[in-house]
């Protein structure tokens, strides 16, 4: 197995952990998006979207994972860390990923409405900002998208918006 | 006094409250940026930057004020609210302001390095996003800028970076 294949296999296991977080969000009644932050092959933090559960507009999976990882390291700089998240981050989360100095971001599904890493903006790779993040997109995108579609379909059937 | 003049006088008092928050951040050893969120002429939440104090890369004044206001209202939607902040918000904070559905944003000093409301991006007024925020810039900009300059000058003299 090449080094690249080994890295992708490792990332795949971490993306499955992020998808498990997303499923947990749906089970709790929130939009199914999950994130994990890893360093040196270990999960430092895992979180899911809690916007509705916590009535907090900033409680996206990425923000909660960043806060948990920084608390674990007692450092606001997450140098050497990689985030895996099931949906392309929005402006808030892409901005936070840059501020936290993460090395790398892997996202699963693209977000055609609000994605700020590849779709509407490329905030993680802006040379004017004081840090740039390596981006990889598409790993387990189908599964991540299906979780979201199923959730919104169930919401519509239940008459919620 | 016209309605516009009355509104500006009211905003000025709230911007002074945001500047007091900024001063409190400097006194605590953090970069002096402060924010308040007001609704119906009352301050709902006030916060200052705590990134260093809390070792949390997301602990910008705007994020903390949004979280406090949402907790006060028990609602992630801050409809009808205005934020006043001493420095132009970054990508993370501009994104959070849109997500929280704030009506209006007033910032004091522009941020030439990372400002995402007018300088590098105009994230609060992007027609592709599902909410837009009315923006007013420049109120007490000089005072806000001086607080930051003085803080960084003191840091440099103390040999910190």
PDB file of C-alpha atoms in Angstrom:
ATOM      1  CA  UNK A   1       0.000   0.000   0.000  1.00  0.00           C
ATOM      2  CA  UNK A   2       1.434   3.414  -0.959  1.00  0.00           C
ATOM      3  CA  UNK A   3       1.714   6.266   1.561  1.00  0.00           C
ATOM      4  CA  UNK A   4      -1.142   8.082  -0.242  1.00  0.00           C
ATOM      5  CA  UNK A   5      -3.395   5.015  -0.061  1.00  0.00           C
ATOM      6  CA  UNK A   6      -2.577   4.592   3.643  1.00  0.00           C
ATOM      7  CA  UNK A   7      -3.397   8.273   4.303  1.00  0.00           C
ATOM      8  CA  UNK A   8      -6.708   7.983   2.441  1.00  0.00           C
ATOM      9  CA  UNK A   9      -7.634   4.829   4.373  1.00  0.00           C
ATOM     10  CA  UNK A  10      -6.918   6.651   7.640  1.00  0.00           C
ATOM     11  CA  UNK A  11      -8.955   9.689   6.554  1.00  0.00           C
ATOM     12  CA  UNK A  12     -11.795   7.400   5.534  1.00  0.00           C
ATOM     13  CA  UNK A  13     -12.046   6.015   9.071  1.00  0.00           C
ATOM     14  CA  UNK A  14     -12.139   9.567  10.465  1.00  0.00           C
ATOM     15  CA  UNK A  15     -14.792  10.642   7.938  1.00  0.00           C
ATOM     16  CA  UNK A  16     -16.898   7.692   9.100  1.00  0.00           C
ATOM     17  CA  UNK A  17     -16.557   9.053  12.639  1.00  0.00           C
ATOM     18  CA  UNK A  18     -17.773  12.455  11.369  1.00  0.00           C
ATOM     19  CA  UNK A  19     -20.745  10.731   9.679  1.00  0.00           C
ATOM     20  CA  UNK A  20     -21.587   9.030  12.982  1.00  0.00           C
ATOM     21  CA  UNK A  21     -21.655  12.478  14.582  1.00  0.00           C
ATOM     22  CA  UNK A  22     -23.988  13.667  11.803  1.00  0.00           C
ATOM     23  CA  UNK A  23     -26.351  10.751  12.478  1.00  0.00           C
ATOM     24  CA  UNK A  24     -26.344  11.619  16.180  1.00  0.00           C
ATOM     25  CA  UNK A  25     -27.402  15.196  15.297  1.00  0.00           C
ATOM     26  CA  UNK A  26     -30.363  13.880  13.275  1.00  0.00           C
ATOM     27  CA  UNK A  27     -31.380  11.564  16.126  1.00  0.00           C
ATOM     28  CA  UNK A  28     -31.413  14.620  18.419  1.00  0.00           C
ATOM     29  CA  UNK A  29     -33.561  16.592  15.928  1.00  0.00           C
ATOM     30  CA  UNK A  30     -30.865  18.797  14.465  1.00  0.00           C
ATOM     31  CA  UNK A  31     -29.531  19.059  10.895  1.00  0.00           C
ATOM     32  CA  UNK A  32     -27.145  16.100  10.400  1.00  0.00           C
ATOM     33  CA  UNK A  33     -23.671  17.564  10.062  1.00  0.00           C
ATOM     34  CA  UNK A  34     -20.699  16.156  11.970  1.00  0.00           C
ATOM     35  CA  UNK A  35     -17.027  17.019  12.344  1.00  0.00           C
ATOM     36  CA  UNK A  36     -13.904  15.556  13.906  1.00  0.00           C
ATOM     37  CA  UNK A  37     -10.454  17.058  14.431  1.00  0.00           C
ATOM     38  CA  UNK A  38      -7.476  14.727  14.339  1.00  0.00           C
ATOM     39  CA  UNK A  39      -3.787  15.074  15.129  1.00  0.00           C
ATOM     40  CA  UNK A  40      -1.079  12.424  14.917  1.00  0.00           C
ATOM     41  CA  UNK A  41      -3.657   9.798  13.950  1.00  0.00           C
ATOM     42  CA  UNK A  42      -5.863  10.420  17.015  1.00  0.00           C
ATOM     43  CA  UNK A  43      -9.286  12.081  17.282  1.00  0.00           C
ATOM     44  CA  UNK A  44      -8.847  15.189  19.452  1.00  0.00           C
ATOM     45  CA  UNK A  45     -12.463  16.385  19.215  1.00  0.00           C
ATOM     46  CA  UNK A  46     -15.755  15.276  17.690  1.00  0.00           C
ATOM     47  CA  UNK A  47     -18.962  17.297  17.489  1.00  0.00           C
ATOM     48  CA  UNK A  48     -22.234  17.643  15.638  1.00  0.00           C
ATOM     49  CA  UNK A  49     -24.468  20.519  14.734  1.00  0.00           C
ATOM     50  CA  UNK A  50     -26.460  21.723  17.781  1.00  0.00           C
ATOM     51  CA  UNK A  51     -28.002  24.940  16.450  1.00  0.00           C
ATOM     52  CA  UNK A  52     -31.580  23.941  17.268  1.00  0.00           C
ATOM     53  CA  UNK A  53     -30.770  21.849  20.368  1.00  0.00           C
ATOM     54  CA  UNK A  54     -28.797  24.708  21.973  1.00  0.00           C
ATOM     55  CA  UNK A  55     -30.691  27.626  20.328  1.00  0.00           C
ATOM     56  CA  UNK A  56     -27.233  28.914  19.339  1.00  0.00           C
ATOM     57  CA  UNK A  57     -26.667  30.172  15.768  1.00  0.00           C
ATOM     58  CA  UNK A  58     -22.913  29.570  16.122  1.00  0.00           C
ATOM     59  CA  UNK A  59     -23.279  25.928  17.242  1.00  0.00           C
ATOM     60  CA  UNK A  60     -22.186  24.367  13.945  1.00  0.00           C
ATOM     61  CA  UNK A  61     -20.252  21.088  14.155  1.00  0.00           C
ATOM     62  CA  UNK A  62     -17.008  22.762  13.011  1.00  0.00           C
ATOM     63  CA  UNK A  63     -17.114  25.548  15.632  1.00  0.00           C
ATOM     64  CA  UNK A  64     -17.885  23.104  18.442  1.00  0.00           C
ATOM     65  CA  UNK A  65     -15.097  20.755  17.312  1.00  0.00           C
ATOM     66  CA  UNK A  66     -12.601  23.644  17.130  1.00  0.00           C
ATOM     67  CA  UNK A  67     -13.547  24.842  20.605  1.00  0.00           C
ATOM     68  CA  UNK A  68     -13.228  21.313  22.017  1.00  0.00           C
ATOM     69  CA  UNK A  69      -9.859  20.711  20.340  1.00  0.00           C
ATOM     70  CA  UNK A  70      -8.488  24.069  21.566  1.00  0.00           C
ATOM     71  CA  UNK A  71      -9.693  23.244  25.089  1.00  0.00           C
ATOM     72  CA  UNK A  72      -7.990  19.831  24.882  1.00  0.00           C
ATOM     73  CA  UNK A  73      -4.705  21.417  23.735  1.00  0.00           C
ATOM     74  CA  UNK A  74      -5.104  24.567  25.900  1.00  0.00           C
ATOM     75  CA  UNK A  75      -4.020  26.534  22.839  1.00  0.00           C
ATOM     76  CA  UNK A  76      -6.023  28.556  20.318  1.00  0.00           C
ATOM     77  CA  UNK A  77      -3.634  27.401  17.566  1.00  0.00           C
ATOM     78  CA  UNK A  78      -4.602  24.029  16.113  1.00  0.00           C
ATOM     79  CA  UNK A  79      -1.374  23.697  14.141  1.00  0.00           C
ATOM     80  CA  UNK A  80      -0.785  20.129  12.941  1.00  0.00           C
ATOM     81  CA  UNK A  81      -4.512  19.331  13.032  1.00  0.00           C
ATOM     82  CA  UNK A  82      -6.872  18.146  10.278  1.00  0.00           C
ATOM     83  CA  UNK A  83     -10.643  18.637  10.295  1.00  0.00           C
ATOM     84  CA  UNK A  84     -13.012  16.174   8.633  1.00  0.00           C
ATOM     85  CA  UNK A  85     -16.565  17.450   8.197  1.00  0.00           C
ATOM     86  CA  UNK A  86     -19.559  15.978   6.400  1.00  0.00           C
ATOM     87  CA  UNK A  87     -20.677  19.202   4.638  1.00  0.00           C
ATOM     88  CA  UNK A  88     -18.699  22.025   3.037  1.00  0.00           C
ATOM     89  CA  UNK A  89     -18.223  24.711   5.714  1.00  0.00           C
ATOM     90  CA  UNK A  90     -20.123  28.031   5.586  1.00  0.00           C
ATOM     91  CA  UNK A  91     -18.435  31.470   5.840  1.00  0.00           C
ATOM     92  CA  UNK A  92     -18.431  31.379   9.651  1.00  0.00           C
ATOM     93  CA  UNK A  93     -16.867  27.942   9.859  1.00  0.00           C
ATOM     94  CA  UNK A  94     -14.385  28.426   7.000  1.00  0.00           C
ATOM     95  CA  UNK A  95     -13.293  31.649   8.735  1.00  0.00           C
ATOM     96  CA  UNK A  96     -12.896  29.814  12.048  1.00  0.00           C
ATOM     97  CA  UNK A  97     -10.823  27.067  10.376  1.00  0.00           C
ATOM     98  CA  UNK A  98      -8.406  29.720   9.079  1.00  0.00           C
ATOM     99  CA  UNK A  99      -8.287  31.538  12.448  1.00  0.00           C
ATOM    100  CA  UNK A 100      -7.547  28.278  14.262  1.00  0.00           C
ATOM    101  CA  UNK A 101      -4.601  27.644  11.898  1.00  0.00           C
ATOM    102  CA  UNK A 102      -5.714  24.126  10.994  1.00  0.00           C
ATOM    103  CA  UNK A 103      -3.349  22.427   8.528  1.00  0.00           C
ATOM    104  CA  UNK A 104      -5.928  20.569   6.494  1.00  0.00           C
ATOM    105  CA  UNK A 105      -9.673  20.326   5.829  1.00  0.00           C
ATOM    106  CA  UNK A 106     -11.517  17.383   4.277  1.00  0.00           C
ATOM    107  CA  UNK A 107     -15.201  17.879   3.587  1.00  0.00           C
ATOM    108  CA  UNK A 108     -17.626  15.317   2.182  1.00  0.00           C
ATOM    109  CA  UNK A 109     -20.635  16.906   0.391  1.00  0.00           C
ATOM    110  CA  UNK A 110     -20.513  20.322  -1.276  1.00  0.00           C
ATOM    111  CA  UNK A 111     -23.033  22.932  -0.079  1.00  0.00           C
ATOM    112  CA  UNK A 112     -24.513  24.656  -3.150  1.00  0.00           C
ATOM    113  CA  UNK A 113     -26.341  27.245  -0.999  1.00  0.00           C
ATOM    114  CA  UNK A 114     -23.741  28.404   1.497  1.00  0.00           C
ATOM    115  CA  UNK A 115     -20.432  26.589   0.900  1.00  0.00           C
ATOM    116  CA  UNK A 116     -17.550  29.002   1.459  1.00  0.00           C
ATOM    117  CA  UNK A 117     -14.588  26.695   0.788  1.00  0.00           C
ATOM    118  CA  UNK A 118     -15.210  25.902  -2.877  1.00  0.00           C
ATOM    119  CA  UNK A 119     -18.756  26.847  -3.880  1.00  0.00           C
ATOM    120  CA  UNK A 120     -19.461  30.540  -3.135  1.00  0.00           C
ATOM    121  CA  UNK A 121     -16.015  31.493  -1.824  1.00  0.00           C
ATOM    122  CA  UNK A 122     -12.601  29.894  -1.310  1.00  0.00           C
ATOM    123  CA  UNK A 123     -12.001  31.361   2.136  1.00  0.00           C
ATOM    124  CA  UNK A 124      -9.582  28.637   3.255  1.00  0.00           C
ATOM    125  CA  UNK A 125      -7.154  29.439   0.445  1.00  0.00           C
ATOM    126  CA  UNK A 126      -7.210  33.259   0.321  1.00  0.00           C
ATOM    127  CA  UNK A 127      -3.587  34.493  -0.015  1.00  0.00           C
ATOM    128  CA  UNK A 128      -4.559  37.802   1.633  1.00  0.00           C
ATOM    129  CA  UNK A 129      -5.358  36.094   4.948  1.00  0.00           C
ATOM    130  CA  UNK A 130      -2.518  35.201   7.327  1.00  0.00           C
ATOM    131  CA  UNK A 131      -3.039  31.435   7.047  1.00  0.00           C
ATOM    132  CA  UNK A 132      -4.102  28.994   4.361  1.00  0.00           C
ATOM    133  CA  UNK A 133      -5.550  25.526   4.755  1.00  0.00           C
ATOM    134  CA  UNK A 134      -5.026  22.520   2.465  1.00  0.00           C
ATOM    135  CA  UNK A 135      -8.444  21.399   1.174  1.00  0.00           C
ATOM    136  CA  UNK A 136      -9.632  17.982  -0.024  1.00  0.00           C
ATOM    137  CA  UNK A 137     -13.268  17.538  -1.065  1.00  0.00           C
ATOM    138  CA  UNK A 138     -15.609  14.680  -1.865  1.00  0.00           C
ATOM    139  CA  UNK A 139     -14.682  11.824   0.479  1.00  0.00           C
ATOM    140  CA  UNK A 140     -17.955   9.920   1.249  1.00  0.00           C
ATOM    141  CA  UNK A 141     -19.911  12.836  -0.250  1.00  0.00           C
ATOM    142  CA  UNK A 142     -22.821  10.615  -1.269  1.00  0.00           C
ATOM    143  CA  UNK A 143     -23.417   9.236   2.222  1.00  0.00           C
ATOM    144  CA  UNK A 144     -23.184  12.723   3.761  1.00  0.00           C
ATOM    145  CA  UNK A 145     -25.647  14.110   1.205  1.00  0.00           C
ATOM    146  CA  UNK A 146     -28.100  11.256   1.733  1.00  0.00           C
ATOM    147  CA  UNK A 147     -28.156  11.867   5.496  1.00  0.00           C
ATOM    148  CA  UNK A 148     -29.111  15.492   4.855  1.00  0.00           C
ATOM    149  CA  UNK A 149     -31.732  14.656   2.191  1.00  0.00           C
ATOM    150  CA  UNK A 150     -33.369  12.051   4.409  1.00  0.00           C
ATOM    151  CA  UNK A 151     -33.485  14.493   7.327  1.00  0.00           C
ATOM    152  CA  UNK A 152     -35.130  17.298   5.334  1.00  0.00           C
ATOM    153  CA  UNK A 153     -37.564  14.835   3.702  1.00  0.00           C
ATOM    154  CA  UNK A 154     -38.646  13.606   7.148  1.00  0.00           C
ATOM    155  CA  UNK A 155     -39.008  17.220   8.329  1.00  0.00           C
ATOM    156  CA  UNK A 156     -41.200  18.063   5.322  1.00  0.00           C
ATOM    157  CA  UNK A 157     -43.388  14.997   5.900  1.00  0.00           C
ATOM    158  CA  UNK A 158     -43.772  16.073   9.532  1.00  0.00           C
ATOM    159  CA  UNK A 159     -44.823  19.551   8.309  1.00  0.00           C
ATOM    160  CA  UNK A 160     -41.814  21.317   9.750  1.00  0.00           C
ATOM    161  CA  UNK A 161     -39.829  23.851   7.804  1.00  0.00           C
TER     162      UNK A 161
ATOM    163  CA  UNK B   1     -33.802  66.620  16.368  1.00  0.00           C
ATOM    164  CA  UNK B   2     -34.615  64.510  13.333  1.00  0.00           C
ATOM    165  CA  UNK B   3     -35.318  60.778  13.600  1.00  0.00           C
ATOM    166  CA  UNK B   4     -31.960  60.086  11.930  1.00  0.00           C
ATOM    167  CA  UNK B   5     -30.096  62.285  14.419  1.00  0.00           C
ATOM    168  CA  UNK B   6     -31.905  60.595  17.324  1.00  0.00           C
ATOM    169  CA  UNK B   7     -30.979  57.147  15.957  1.00  0.00           C
ATOM    170  CA  UNK B   8     -27.328  58.164  15.561  1.00  0.00           C
ATOM    171  CA  UNK B   9     -27.218  59.568  19.100  1.00  0.00           C
ATOM    172  CA  UNK B  10     -28.605  56.268  20.398  1.00  0.00           C
ATOM    173  CA  UNK B  11     -26.099  54.243  18.364  1.00  0.00           C
ATOM    174  CA  UNK B  12     -23.306  56.451  19.638  1.00  0.00           C
ATOM    175  CA  UNK B  13     -24.104  55.537  23.240  1.00  0.00           C
ATOM    176  CA  UNK B  14     -24.086  51.841  22.316  1.00  0.00           C
ATOM    177  CA  UNK B  15     -20.778  52.188  20.446  1.00  0.00           C
ATOM    178  CA  UNK B  16     -19.314  53.746  23.589  1.00  0.00           C
ATOM    179  CA  UNK B  17     -20.462  50.630  25.464  1.00  0.00           C
ATOM    180  CA  UNK B  18     -18.673  48.476  22.845  1.00  0.00           C
ATOM    181  CA  UNK B  19     -15.516  50.600  23.314  1.00  0.00           C
ATOM    182  CA  UNK B  20     -15.725  50.033  27.081  1.00  0.00           C
ATOM    183  CA  UNK B  21     -15.785  46.290  26.356  1.00  0.00           C
ATOM    184  CA  UNK B  22     -12.723  46.719  24.148  1.00  0.00           C
ATOM    185  CA  UNK B  23     -10.883  48.511  26.964  1.00  0.00           C
ATOM    186  CA  UNK B  24     -11.786  45.674  29.334  1.00  0.00           C
ATOM    187  CA  UNK B  25     -10.232  43.173  26.886  1.00  0.00           C
ATOM    188  CA  UNK B  26      -6.961  45.156  26.850  1.00  0.00           C
ATOM    189  CA  UNK B  27      -6.950  45.321  30.657  1.00  0.00           C
ATOM    190  CA  UNK B  28      -7.272  41.518  30.686  1.00  0.00           C
ATOM    191  CA  UNK B  29      -4.377  41.143  28.209  1.00  0.00           C
ATOM    192  CA  UNK B  30      -6.386  40.422  25.084  1.00  0.00           C
ATOM    193  CA  UNK B  31      -6.692  42.359  21.819  1.00  0.00           C
ATOM    194  CA  UNK B  32      -9.100  45.270  22.499  1.00  0.00           C
ATOM    195  CA  UNK B  33     -12.229  44.566  20.475  1.00  0.00           C
ATOM    196  CA  UNK B  34     -15.702  44.878  21.969  1.00  0.00           C
ATOM    197  CA  UNK B  35     -19.269  44.265  20.800  1.00  0.00           C
ATOM    198  CA  UNK B  36     -22.799  44.838  22.016  1.00  0.00           C
ATOM    199  CA  UNK B  37     -26.123  43.595  20.646  1.00  0.00           C
ATOM    200  CA  UNK B  38     -29.162  45.811  21.122  1.00  0.00           C
ATOM    201  CA  UNK B  39     -32.866  45.363  20.573  1.00  0.00           C
ATOM    202  CA  UNK B  40     -35.634  47.877  21.216  1.00  0.00           C
ATOM    203  CA  UNK B  41     -33.140  50.368  22.641  1.00  0.00           C
ATOM    204  CA  UNK B  42     -31.772  47.918  25.234  1.00  0.00           C
ATOM    205  CA  UNK B  43     -28.419  46.135  25.408  1.00  0.00           C
ATOM    206  CA  UNK B  44     -29.142  42.388  25.185  1.00  0.00           C
ATOM    207  CA  UNK B  45     -25.529  41.233  25.291  1.00  0.00           C
ATOM    208  CA  UNK B  46     -22.036  42.736  25.605  1.00  0.00           C
ATOM    209  CA  UNK B  47     -18.740  40.937  25.147  1.00  0.00           C
ATOM    210  CA  UNK B  48     -15.080  41.416  24.372  1.00  0.00           C
ATOM    211  CA  UNK B  49     -12.444  39.405  22.618  1.00  0.00           C
ATOM    212  CA  UNK B  50     -11.227  36.522  24.825  1.00  0.00           C
ATOM    213  CA  UNK B  51      -9.134  34.529  22.353  1.00  0.00           C
ATOM    214  CA  UNK B  52      -5.981  34.562  24.496  1.00  0.00           C
ATOM    215  CA  UNK B  53      -7.770  34.561  27.880  1.00  0.00           C
ATOM    216  CA  UNK B  54      -9.841  31.485  26.970  1.00  0.00           C
ATOM    217  CA  UNK B  55      -7.335  29.878  24.525  1.00  0.00           C
ATOM    218  CA  UNK B  56     -10.280  29.693  22.114  1.00  0.00           C
ATOM    219  CA  UNK B  57      -9.777  30.762  18.474  1.00  0.00           C
ATOM    220  CA  UNK B  58     -13.528  31.367  18.093  1.00  0.00           C
ATOM    221  CA  UNK B  59     -13.787  33.671  21.145  1.00  0.00           C
ATOM    222  CA  UNK B  60     -14.091  36.918  19.192  1.00  0.00           C
ATOM    223  CA  UNK B  61     -16.285  39.625  20.727  1.00  0.00           C
ATOM    224  CA  UNK B  62     -18.960  39.199  18.033  1.00  0.00           C
ATOM    225  CA  UNK B  63     -19.308  35.419  18.484  1.00  0.00           C
ATOM    226  CA  UNK B  64     -19.526  35.739  22.270  1.00  0.00           C
ATOM    227  CA  UNK B  65     -22.105  38.543  22.001  1.00  0.00           C
ATOM    228  CA  UNK B  66     -24.201  36.512  19.534  1.00  0.00           C
ATOM    229  CA  UNK B  67     -24.118  33.458  21.804  1.00  0.00           C
ATOM    230  CA  UNK B  68     -25.094  35.545  24.835  1.00  0.00           C
ATOM    231  CA  UNK B  69     -27.937  37.296  22.980  1.00  0.00           C
ATOM    232  CA  UNK B  70     -29.295  33.966  21.661  1.00  0.00           C
ATOM    233  CA  UNK B  71     -29.137  32.523  25.174  1.00  0.00           C
ATOM    234  CA  UNK B  72     -31.013  35.579  26.513  1.00  0.00           C
ATOM    235  CA  UNK B  73     -33.725  35.216  23.850  1.00  0.00           C
ATOM    236  CA  UNK B  74     -33.634  31.382  23.838  1.00  0.00           C
ATOM    237  CA  UNK B  75     -33.720  31.621  20.054  1.00  0.00           C
ATOM    238  CA  UNK B  76     -30.951  31.230  17.475  1.00  0.00           C
ATOM    239  CA  UNK B  77     -32.602  33.938  15.365  1.00  0.00           C
ATOM    240  CA  UNK B  78     -31.590  37.452  16.422  1.00  0.00           C
ATOM    241  CA  UNK B  79     -34.187  39.114  14.221  1.00  0.00           C
ATOM    242  CA  UNK B  80     -34.762  42.764  15.182  1.00  0.00           C
ATOM    243  CA  UNK B  81     -31.273  43.056  16.682  1.00  0.00           C
ATOM    244  CA  UNK B  82     -28.374  45.383  15.858  1.00  0.00           C
ATOM    245  CA  UNK B  83     -24.723  44.668  16.583  1.00  0.00           C
ATOM    246  CA  UNK B  84     -22.210  47.419  17.322  1.00  0.00           C
ATOM    247  CA  UNK B  85     -18.570  46.332  17.211  1.00  0.00           C
ATOM    248  CA  UNK B  86     -15.351  48.311  17.454  1.00  0.00           C
ATOM    249  CA  UNK B  87     -13.539  46.587  14.536  1.00  0.00           C
ATOM    250  CA  UNK B  88     -14.755  45.373  11.147  1.00  0.00           C
ATOM    251  CA  UNK B  89     -15.702  41.686  11.564  1.00  0.00           C
ATOM    252  CA  UNK B  90     -13.556  38.890  10.068  1.00  0.00           C
ATOM    253  CA  UNK B  91     -14.945  36.090   7.860  1.00  0.00           C
ATOM    254  CA  UNK B  92     -15.971  33.982  10.857  1.00  0.00           C
ATOM    255  CA  UNK B  93     -17.818  36.801  12.571  1.00  0.00           C
ATOM    256  CA  UNK B  94     -19.408  38.255   9.418  1.00  0.00           C
ATOM    257  CA  UNK B  95     -20.650  34.743   8.639  1.00  0.00           C
ATOM    258  CA  UNK B  96     -22.058  34.365  12.155  1.00  0.00           C
ATOM    259  CA  UNK B  97     -23.835  37.734  11.888  1.00  0.00           C
ATOM    260  CA  UNK B  98     -25.592  36.520   8.714  1.00  0.00           C
ATOM    261  CA  UNK B  99     -26.433  33.116  10.252  1.00  0.00           C
ATOM    262  CA  UNK B 100     -27.919  34.789  13.338  1.00  0.00           C
ATOM    263  CA  UNK B 101     -30.162  36.922  11.084  1.00  0.00           C
ATOM    264  CA  UNK B 102     -29.167  40.210  12.696  1.00  0.00           C
ATOM    265  CA  UNK B 103     -30.927  43.210  11.131  1.00  0.00           C
ATOM    266  CA  UNK B 104     -28.068  45.664  11.283  1.00  0.00           C
ATOM    267  CA  UNK B 105     -24.325  45.931  11.906  1.00  0.00           C
ATOM    268  CA  UNK B 106     -22.386  49.065  12.862  1.00  0.00           C
ATOM    269  CA  UNK B 107     -18.630  48.749  13.027  1.00  0.00           C
ATOM    270  CA  UNK B 108     -16.138  51.432  14.051  1.00  0.00           C
ATOM    271  CA  UNK B 109     -12.648  50.895  12.544  1.00  0.00           C
ATOM    272  CA  UNK B 110     -12.039  49.074   9.253  1.00  0.00           C
ATOM    273  CA  UNK B 111      -9.701  46.061   9.356  1.00  0.00           C
ATOM    274  CA  UNK B 112      -7.311  46.266   6.375  1.00  0.00           C
ATOM    275  CA  UNK B 113      -5.907  42.781   7.042  1.00  0.00           C
ATOM    276  CA  UNK B 114      -8.973  40.629   7.635  1.00  0.00           C
ATOM    277  CA  UNK B 115     -12.146  42.726   7.351  1.00  0.00           C
ATOM    278  CA  UNK B 116     -14.861  40.687   5.629  1.00  0.00           C
ATOM    279  CA  UNK B 117     -17.729  43.201   5.650  1.00  0.00           C
ATOM    280  CA  UNK B 118     -16.229  45.891   3.423  1.00  0.00           C
ATOM    281  CA  UNK B 119     -12.479  45.398   3.032  1.00  0.00           C
ATOM    282  CA  UNK B 120     -11.679  41.898   1.682  1.00  0.00           C
ATOM    283  CA  UNK B 121     -15.258  40.674   1.245  1.00  0.00           C
ATOM    284  CA  UNK B 122     -18.799  41.963   1.650  1.00  0.00           C
ATOM    285  CA  UNK B 123     -20.166  38.840   3.343  1.00  0.00           C
ATOM    286  CA  UNK B 124     -23.025  40.633   5.128  1.00  0.00           C
ATOM    287  CA  UNK B 125     -24.541  41.800   1.835  1.00  0.00           C
ATOM    288  CA  UNK B 126     -24.126  38.747  -0.439  1.00  0.00           C
ATOM    289  CA  UNK B 127     -27.424  38.242  -2.351  1.00  0.00           C
ATOM    290  CA  UNK B 128     -26.635  34.501  -2.717  1.00  0.00           C
ATOM    291  CA  UNK B 129     -26.899  33.943   1.052  1.00  0.00           C
ATOM    292  CA  UNK B 130     -30.317  33.557   2.657  1.00  0.00           C
ATOM    293  CA  UNK B 131     -30.060  36.735   4.738  1.00  0.00           C
ATOM    294  CA  UNK B 132     -28.554  40.174   4.322  1.00  0.00           C
ATOM    295  CA  UNK B 133     -27.559  42.663   7.003  1.00  0.00           C
ATOM    296  CA  UNK B 134     -27.704  46.452   6.809  1.00  0.00           C
ATOM    297  CA  UNK B 135     -24.175  47.824   7.350  1.00  0.00           C
ATOM    298  CA  UNK B 136     -23.014  51.184   8.694  1.00  0.00           C
ATOM    299  CA  UNK B 137     -19.288  51.847   9.101  1.00  0.00           C
ATOM    300  CA  UNK B 138     -17.054  54.440  10.745  1.00  0.00           C
ATOM    301  CA  UNK B 139     -18.824  55.499  13.965  1.00  0.00           C
ATOM    302  CA  UNK B 140     -16.043  56.326  16.498  1.00  0.00           C
ATOM    303  CA  UNK B 141     -13.519  54.652  14.187  1.00  0.00           C
ATOM    304  CA  UNK B 142     -10.643  56.784  15.444  1.00  0.00           C
ATOM    305  CA  UNK B 143     -11.127  55.856  19.101  1.00  0.00           C
ATOM    306  CA  UNK B 144     -11.441  52.167  18.228  1.00  0.00           C
ATOM    307  CA  UNK B 145      -8.289  52.275  16.095  1.00  0.00           C
ATOM    308  CA  UNK B 146      -6.317  54.100  18.796  1.00  0.00           C
ATOM    309  CA  UNK B 147      -7.200  51.439  21.377  1.00  0.00           C
ATOM    310  CA  UNK B 148      -5.786  48.757  19.063  1.00  0.00           C
ATOM    311  CA  UNK B 149      -2.659  50.766  18.159  1.00  0.00           C
ATOM    312  CA  UNK B 150      -1.898  51.469  21.808  1.00  0.00           C
ATOM    313  CA  UNK B 151      -2.353  47.781  22.707  1.00  0.00           C
ATOM    314  CA  UNK B 152      -0.007  46.520  19.986  1.00  0.00           C
ATOM    315  CA  UNK B 153       2.558  49.235  20.784  1.00  0.00           C
ATOM    316  CA  UNK B 154       2.577  48.154  24.440  1.00  0.00           C
ATOM    317  CA  UNK B 155       2.912  44.506  23.374  1.00  0.00           C
ATOM    318  CA  UNK B 156       5.868  45.365  21.139  1.00  0.00           C
ATOM    319  CA  UNK B 157       7.571  47.328  23.917  1.00  0.00           C
ATOM    320  CA  UNK B 158       7.065  44.345  26.220  1.00  0.00           C
ATOM    321  CA  UNK B 159       8.696  42.121  23.571  1.00  0.00           C
ATOM    322  CA  UNK B 160       5.559  40.094  22.860  1.00  0.00           C
ATOM    323  CA  UNK B 161       4.416  39.287  19.374  1.00  0.00           C
TER     324      UNK B 161
END
